[in-house]
Amino acid sequence: MTAGPAAAVRPRNRRQLIVEAGATLFSERGYHAASMEEIAARVGITAAALYRHFPNKYALFAECANVMADRLVAALGDVPEDAGLPDVLAAVTRVTVAHRASGGVYRWEARYLERADRGLLRAKFTSVVGRVADAVRRAHPWPGEQLRAVAALGAIGSVTMHHTSIAQRRAETLLQDAALRVAATAPAAHGRVVELPAAPVPRTRRSEILAAAVPLFERDGFATVTNGRIAEAVGLVPSALYRYFPGKADILAAACLQAAGLLAQAVEHNLRGTAGPHDALAALTAAYVAYSFEHHALTSVADAEIAGLPPALRRPVVAAQREHIAVWEQHLREARPELDARQARVLVHAGFGVVVEAGRSLRWADRPEHRAAIAALFASALGL
């Protein structure tokens, strides 16, 4: 008698597979754009099977948002309390690089957590920052260890926010070295003076809509802001928005392109007259930091929401971002010829990660000393 086909065996780690797939998709698409059906398909199960593990999308998202924090807490728990800074940062770097595809959920999407869940996640990351800050203080006992710890973690965490293809071990070495340099950065007394293009004054109804939408998108997230709220902010009825933009996604795309345009103007202006790659990178760094402080709402929206744009609207924004990265990459490779293109790109993104996390920790309070401090941290991440 011939035996029938073997019954399918449910993997014991199915819940873990679901969380990993969910975290990856939430990182790629954002909380609202990702669906339970897509997540189930990535795991190779039905949506009904997925709901046996998680009652709804929010329950899955809440667990996914915590997964990187839990991994970091666990990794640091295995490191002796008196371990040196290299060992502490090595543990963080290994976990982050190993899970780069799914590790970025917390960075922008955590705003969609309910208050209690957001507080729990914040407490976990606070403990991670505290552990790193203690190691920074022991290794480099001068003021500002908390900011240097946050910036070092920003450099490491940057790998979750881009798709540069690089071997895992190479990425670990680059990012750990960058984080060590950031942690060792001495306080900057003053920074380079830069000039930025003025923010556009809303003189048309279209520009008024953009100016009203950006703060709403930053605070509440693109998906939760309605056309009605945007229209109300500029004194229009919702249907009137369609005279100026085909849809809400077009407003977001226009905001992202506006951000890219302002940054490109700042770069072009401040690179004029620079002498050599080191001077050019100093100008780029100061301009990027100044721009980030002056336009943090606009840049936060662009960074957080671009993944959710339809492909046709996303392409010109991505092209503008790549053009900006290429400028950095060219000058960094001239300053550090031992780097290849991928290594340079990873380090540029590490610098951007420093700015984002350090700026957030300072609540984007725009002061000369804050700009100088973050510019110095950025330069250290690049290895200048």
XYZ file of C-alpha atoms in Angstrom:
384
model
C 0.000 0.000 0.000
C 1.464 3.388 -1.038
C 1.756 5.990 1.673
C -0.129 9.262 1.071
C 1.537 12.656 1.018
C 3.044 13.741 4.297
C 0.933 16.183 6.244
C 2.260 19.711 6.313
C 4.101 20.395 9.544
C 3.521 23.763 11.120
C 6.888 25.350 11.948
C 7.401 25.836 15.662
C 8.649 29.371 15.110
C 5.699 30.505 12.996
C 4.928 33.444 15.290
C 8.539 34.587 14.996
C 8.346 34.267 11.198
C 5.183 36.366 11.178
C 6.778 39.077 13.310
C 9.871 39.167 11.094
C 7.771 39.386 7.919
C 5.513 41.996 9.471
C 8.394 44.142 10.689
C 10.014 44.000 7.243
C 6.818 44.983 5.456
C 5.996 47.735 7.962
C 9.548 49.053 7.460
C 9.176 48.996 3.675
C 5.622 50.259 3.293
C 4.594 51.873 6.569
C 1.959 50.768 9.061
C -1.109 51.830 7.135
C 0.012 50.672 3.677
C 0.998 47.168 4.804
C -1.833 44.626 4.912
C -2.303 41.435 6.886
C -2.834 39.583 3.604
C 0.576 40.702 2.309
C 2.258 39.697 5.553
C 0.564 36.286 5.493
C 1.687 35.774 1.897
C 5.307 36.474 2.840
C 5.133 33.795 5.510
C 3.354 31.395 3.152
C 0.152 31.107 5.180
C -3.424 32.303 4.836
C -4.701 35.459 6.454
C -6.960 33.274 8.601
C -3.892 31.442 9.931
C -2.240 34.760 10.666
C -5.225 35.900 12.728
C -4.824 32.831 14.933
C -1.592 34.399 16.186
C -2.603 38.074 16.190
C -6.188 39.318 16.566
C -5.636 42.400 14.377
C -2.991 44.385 12.521
C -2.332 46.718 15.438
C -1.462 43.802 17.758
C 1.058 42.533 15.217
C 2.432 46.019 14.627
C 2.908 46.656 18.350
C 4.986 43.494 18.650
C 6.959 44.325 15.504
C 7.712 47.831 16.763
C 9.243 46.354 19.908
C 11.272 43.596 18.289
C 14.440 45.626 17.623
C 14.369 47.210 21.067
C 13.960 43.781 22.665
C 16.860 42.413 20.636
C 19.106 45.310 21.631
C 18.165 44.983 25.307
C 18.876 41.237 25.170
C 22.196 41.710 23.349
C 23.375 44.303 25.853
C 22.223 42.048 28.686
C 24.831 39.525 27.516
C 27.616 42.117 27.700
C 29.293 42.502 31.125
C 28.379 45.715 32.941
C 31.995 46.852 33.027
C 32.658 46.034 29.361
C 34.445 48.620 27.259
C 32.753 50.831 24.707
C 33.903 48.735 21.689
C 32.201 45.633 23.130
C 28.998 47.533 23.896
C 28.798 49.054 20.416
C 29.763 45.744 18.788
C 26.738 44.070 20.388
C 24.403 46.815 19.160
C 25.920 46.791 15.676
C 25.685 43.010 15.212
C 21.985 42.950 16.051
C 21.134 46.023 13.975
C 22.954 44.898 10.826
C 21.626 41.341 11.094
C 18.056 42.673 11.177
C 18.428 45.755 8.981
C 15.414 44.850 6.793
C 13.021 44.776 9.740
C 14.752 47.062 12.221
C 13.517 50.432 11.034
C 9.904 50.154 12.167
C 10.442 52.074 15.401
C 12.102 55.058 13.760
C 9.110 56.622 11.996
C 6.200 54.239 12.462
C 6.223 54.181 16.290
C 4.065 57.310 16.259
C 1.132 55.038 15.367
C 1.453 53.158 18.652
C -1.080 53.890 21.339
C 0.189 55.987 24.236
C 0.899 53.102 26.643
C 2.677 51.041 23.987
C 4.691 54.043 22.872
C 5.766 54.668 26.449
C 6.866 51.049 26.837
C 8.932 51.209 23.656
C 10.482 54.509 24.708
C 11.483 53.005 28.056
C 13.302 50.161 26.304
C 15.261 52.488 24.053
C 16.000 54.765 26.994
C 17.631 51.810 28.742
C 19.708 51.064 25.623
C 20.820 54.709 25.343
C 21.635 54.748 29.064
C 23.800 51.657 28.757
C 25.700 53.098 25.800
C 26.030 56.499 27.517
C 27.582 54.826 30.580
C 30.180 53.161 28.355
C 30.820 56.447 26.511
C 31.302 58.270 29.831
C 33.868 55.721 31.029
C 35.787 55.787 27.745
C 35.624 59.540 27.087
C 34.800 61.419 30.295
C 33.843 64.841 29.043
C 30.432 66.533 28.836
C 27.767 65.460 26.361
C 27.939 61.673 26.724
C 24.167 61.342 26.307
C 24.165 63.185 22.978
C 27.215 61.251 21.788
C 25.528 57.967 22.731
C 22.361 58.878 20.847
C 24.405 59.995 17.841
C 26.468 56.788 17.860
C 23.270 54.734 17.911
C 21.933 56.896 15.081
C 24.982 56.072 12.985
C 24.476 52.353 13.582
C 20.705 52.458 13.110
C 21.041 54.265 9.782
C 21.614 50.919 8.063
C 17.932 50.082 8.545
C 16.875 53.124 6.489
C 18.557 52.479 3.134
C 19.188 49.601 0.756
C 22.879 49.900 -0.108
C 24.087 46.374 -0.799
C 27.095 45.537 1.364
C 28.367 42.394 3.077
C 27.220 42.029 6.677
C 30.702 41.885 8.184
C 31.845 44.906 6.183
C 28.803 46.870 7.286
C 29.411 45.937 10.917
C 33.025 47.100 10.782
C 32.179 50.386 9.046
C 29.314 51.253 11.382
C 31.031 50.218 14.604
C 34.110 52.265 13.695
C 31.897 55.233 12.803
C 30.016 54.938 16.105
C 33.282 54.751 18.056
C 34.505 57.930 16.367
C 31.207 59.680 17.120
C 31.380 58.632 20.766
C 34.903 60.056 21.027
C 34.041 63.425 19.473
C 35.143 66.382 21.569
C 32.653 69.202 22.159
C 32.662 71.777 19.350
C 32.977 75.394 20.471
C 31.628 76.828 17.229
C 30.637 75.718 13.771
C 30.984 76.858 10.196
C 28.656 79.674 9.185
C 26.452 78.731 6.248
C 23.762 80.424 4.209
C 20.529 78.659 3.374
C 17.855 79.552 0.858
C 14.880 81.166 2.533
C 11.845 79.009 3.077
C 9.270 79.680 0.376
C 6.618 82.170 1.423
C 3.129 80.796 0.706
C 1.910 83.259 -1.939
C -0.422 80.974 -3.870
C -3.220 78.691 -2.776
C -1.130 75.687 -3.811
C 1.807 76.769 -1.636
C -0.591 77.522 1.235
C -1.880 73.954 1.038
C 1.678 72.602 1.182
C 2.576 74.847 4.116
C -0.497 73.667 6.029
C -0.141 69.965 5.176
C 3.501 69.464 6.161
C 3.083 70.125 9.933
C -0.007 67.891 9.971
C 1.842 65.070 8.195
C 4.794 65.408 10.587
C 2.717 65.368 13.759
C 0.063 62.790 12.922
C 1.423 60.829 9.970
C 0.324 60.998 6.358
C -2.219 58.202 6.547
C -4.226 59.717 9.394
C -4.430 63.264 8.012
C -7.574 63.748 5.920
C -8.180 66.076 3.025
C -10.797 67.717 5.212
C -8.239 68.688 7.857
C -5.872 70.110 5.228
C -8.685 72.030 3.584
C -9.864 73.390 6.932
C -6.334 74.627 7.701
C -6.370 76.836 4.595
C -10.040 77.819 4.725
C -11.280 75.616 1.889
C -13.945 72.974 1.534
C -12.406 69.500 0.944
C -13.567 69.289 -2.668
C -11.687 72.510 -3.478
C -8.315 70.804 -2.818
C -8.713 68.890 -6.081
C -8.363 72.120 -8.053
C -4.729 72.226 -6.923
C -3.722 68.581 -6.313
C -5.201 65.381 -7.796
C -5.006 63.692 -4.388
C -3.405 63.661 -0.964
C -0.427 61.640 -2.239
C 0.319 64.431 -4.703
C 0.490 66.909 -1.816
C 2.987 64.631 -0.071
C 5.054 64.183 -3.243
C 5.150 67.949 -3.759
C 6.319 68.409 -0.149
C 9.075 65.826 -0.635
C 10.228 67.492 -3.858
C 10.172 70.873 -2.131
C 12.454 69.462 0.575
C 14.819 68.022 -2.040
C 14.871 71.318 -3.939
C 15.693 73.410 -0.882
C 18.491 71.021 0.079
C 19.928 71.045 -3.448
C 19.998 74.857 -3.394
C 21.744 74.841 -0.017
C 24.361 72.376 -1.256
C 25.047 74.265 -4.479
C 25.386 77.597 -2.686
C 27.696 76.366 0.064
C 29.982 74.317 -2.185
C 30.934 77.426 -4.171
C 34.494 78.447 -3.497
C 35.438 75.396 -1.405
C 39.045 74.273 -1.666
C 39.459 70.513 -1.878
C 37.351 67.580 -0.700
C 37.809 68.151 3.044
C 36.655 71.745 2.780
C 33.756 70.640 0.564
C 32.673 68.021 3.092
C 32.872 70.555 5.909
C 30.609 72.850 3.897
C 28.227 70.004 3.050
C 28.047 68.927 6.683
C 27.370 72.415 8.013
C 24.761 73.051 5.310
C 22.986 69.746 5.914
C 22.849 70.289 9.673
C 21.616 73.877 9.291
C 19.024 72.754 6.752
C 17.855 69.957 9.060
C 17.281 72.393 11.910
C 15.524 75.015 9.810
C 13.352 72.582 7.868
C 13.043 69.636 10.247
C 9.278 69.277 9.732
C 9.726 69.112 5.967
C 12.641 66.672 6.120
C 10.915 64.479 8.709
C 7.881 64.168 6.457
C 10.037 63.352 3.434
C 12.073 60.729 5.316
C 9.120 59.104 7.016
C 6.536 59.066 4.265
C 8.329 58.633 0.937
C 8.016 54.838 1.050
C 4.236 55.118 1.030
C 4.063 57.135 -2.194
C 2.809 55.456 -5.384
C 5.759 54.473 -7.634
C 5.123 57.197 -10.235
C 5.205 59.908 -7.556
C 8.094 58.335 -5.644
C 10.515 58.097 -8.595
C 11.399 61.799 -8.958
C 11.823 62.114 -5.181
C 14.129 59.083 -5.041
C 16.079 60.410 -8.034
C 16.622 63.732 -6.244
C 17.774 61.931 -3.090
C 20.216 59.772 -5.052
C 21.636 62.831 -6.756
C 22.241 64.392 -3.344
C 23.925 61.225 -2.033
C 26.153 61.135 -5.123
C 27.560 64.580 -4.274
C 28.525 63.392 -0.796
C 29.919 60.126 -2.107
C 32.157 61.873 -4.640
C 33.717 64.244 -2.107
C 34.065 61.580 0.607
C 35.899 59.221 -1.729
C 38.233 62.039 -2.738
C 38.923 62.762 0.938
C 39.189 59.071 1.832
C 40.383 57.207 -1.296
C 40.547 53.901 0.576
C 36.726 53.747 0.535
C 34.796 52.178 -2.307
C 31.444 53.536 -3.471
C 29.347 51.318 -1.205
C 31.409 52.033 1.876
C 31.200 55.761 1.220
C 27.431 55.549 0.775
C 27.015 53.647 4.050
C 29.047 56.282 5.895
C 27.075 59.157 4.378
C 23.858 57.529 5.561
C 25.489 57.017 8.970
C 26.068 60.767 9.103
C 22.444 61.401 8.219
C 21.443 59.009 11.016
C 23.542 61.018 13.452
C 21.732 64.210 12.482
C 18.261 62.682 12.748
C 18.722 61.073 16.156
C 20.840 63.837 17.709
C 18.456 66.478 16.393
C 15.486 64.627 17.821
C 17.176 64.286 21.185
C 17.694 68.060 21.227
C 14.056 68.542 20.165
C 15.415 70.461 17.174
C 16.085 73.497 19.385
C 17.923 75.639 16.856
C 20.947 77.094 18.627
C 24.472 77.706 17.269
C 25.993 75.313 19.823
C 23.566 72.553 18.808
C 24.395 72.974 15.139
C 28.124 72.954 15.917
C 27.870 69.850 18.094
C 25.921 67.833 15.528
C 28.132 68.962 12.634
C 31.184 67.714 14.576
C 29.452 64.388 15.258
C 28.521 64.061 11.575
C 32.102 64.735 10.499
C 33.327 62.064 12.904
C 30.897 59.528 11.457
C 32.420 60.174 8.032
C 35.923 59.647 9.449
C 37.189 63.151 8.707
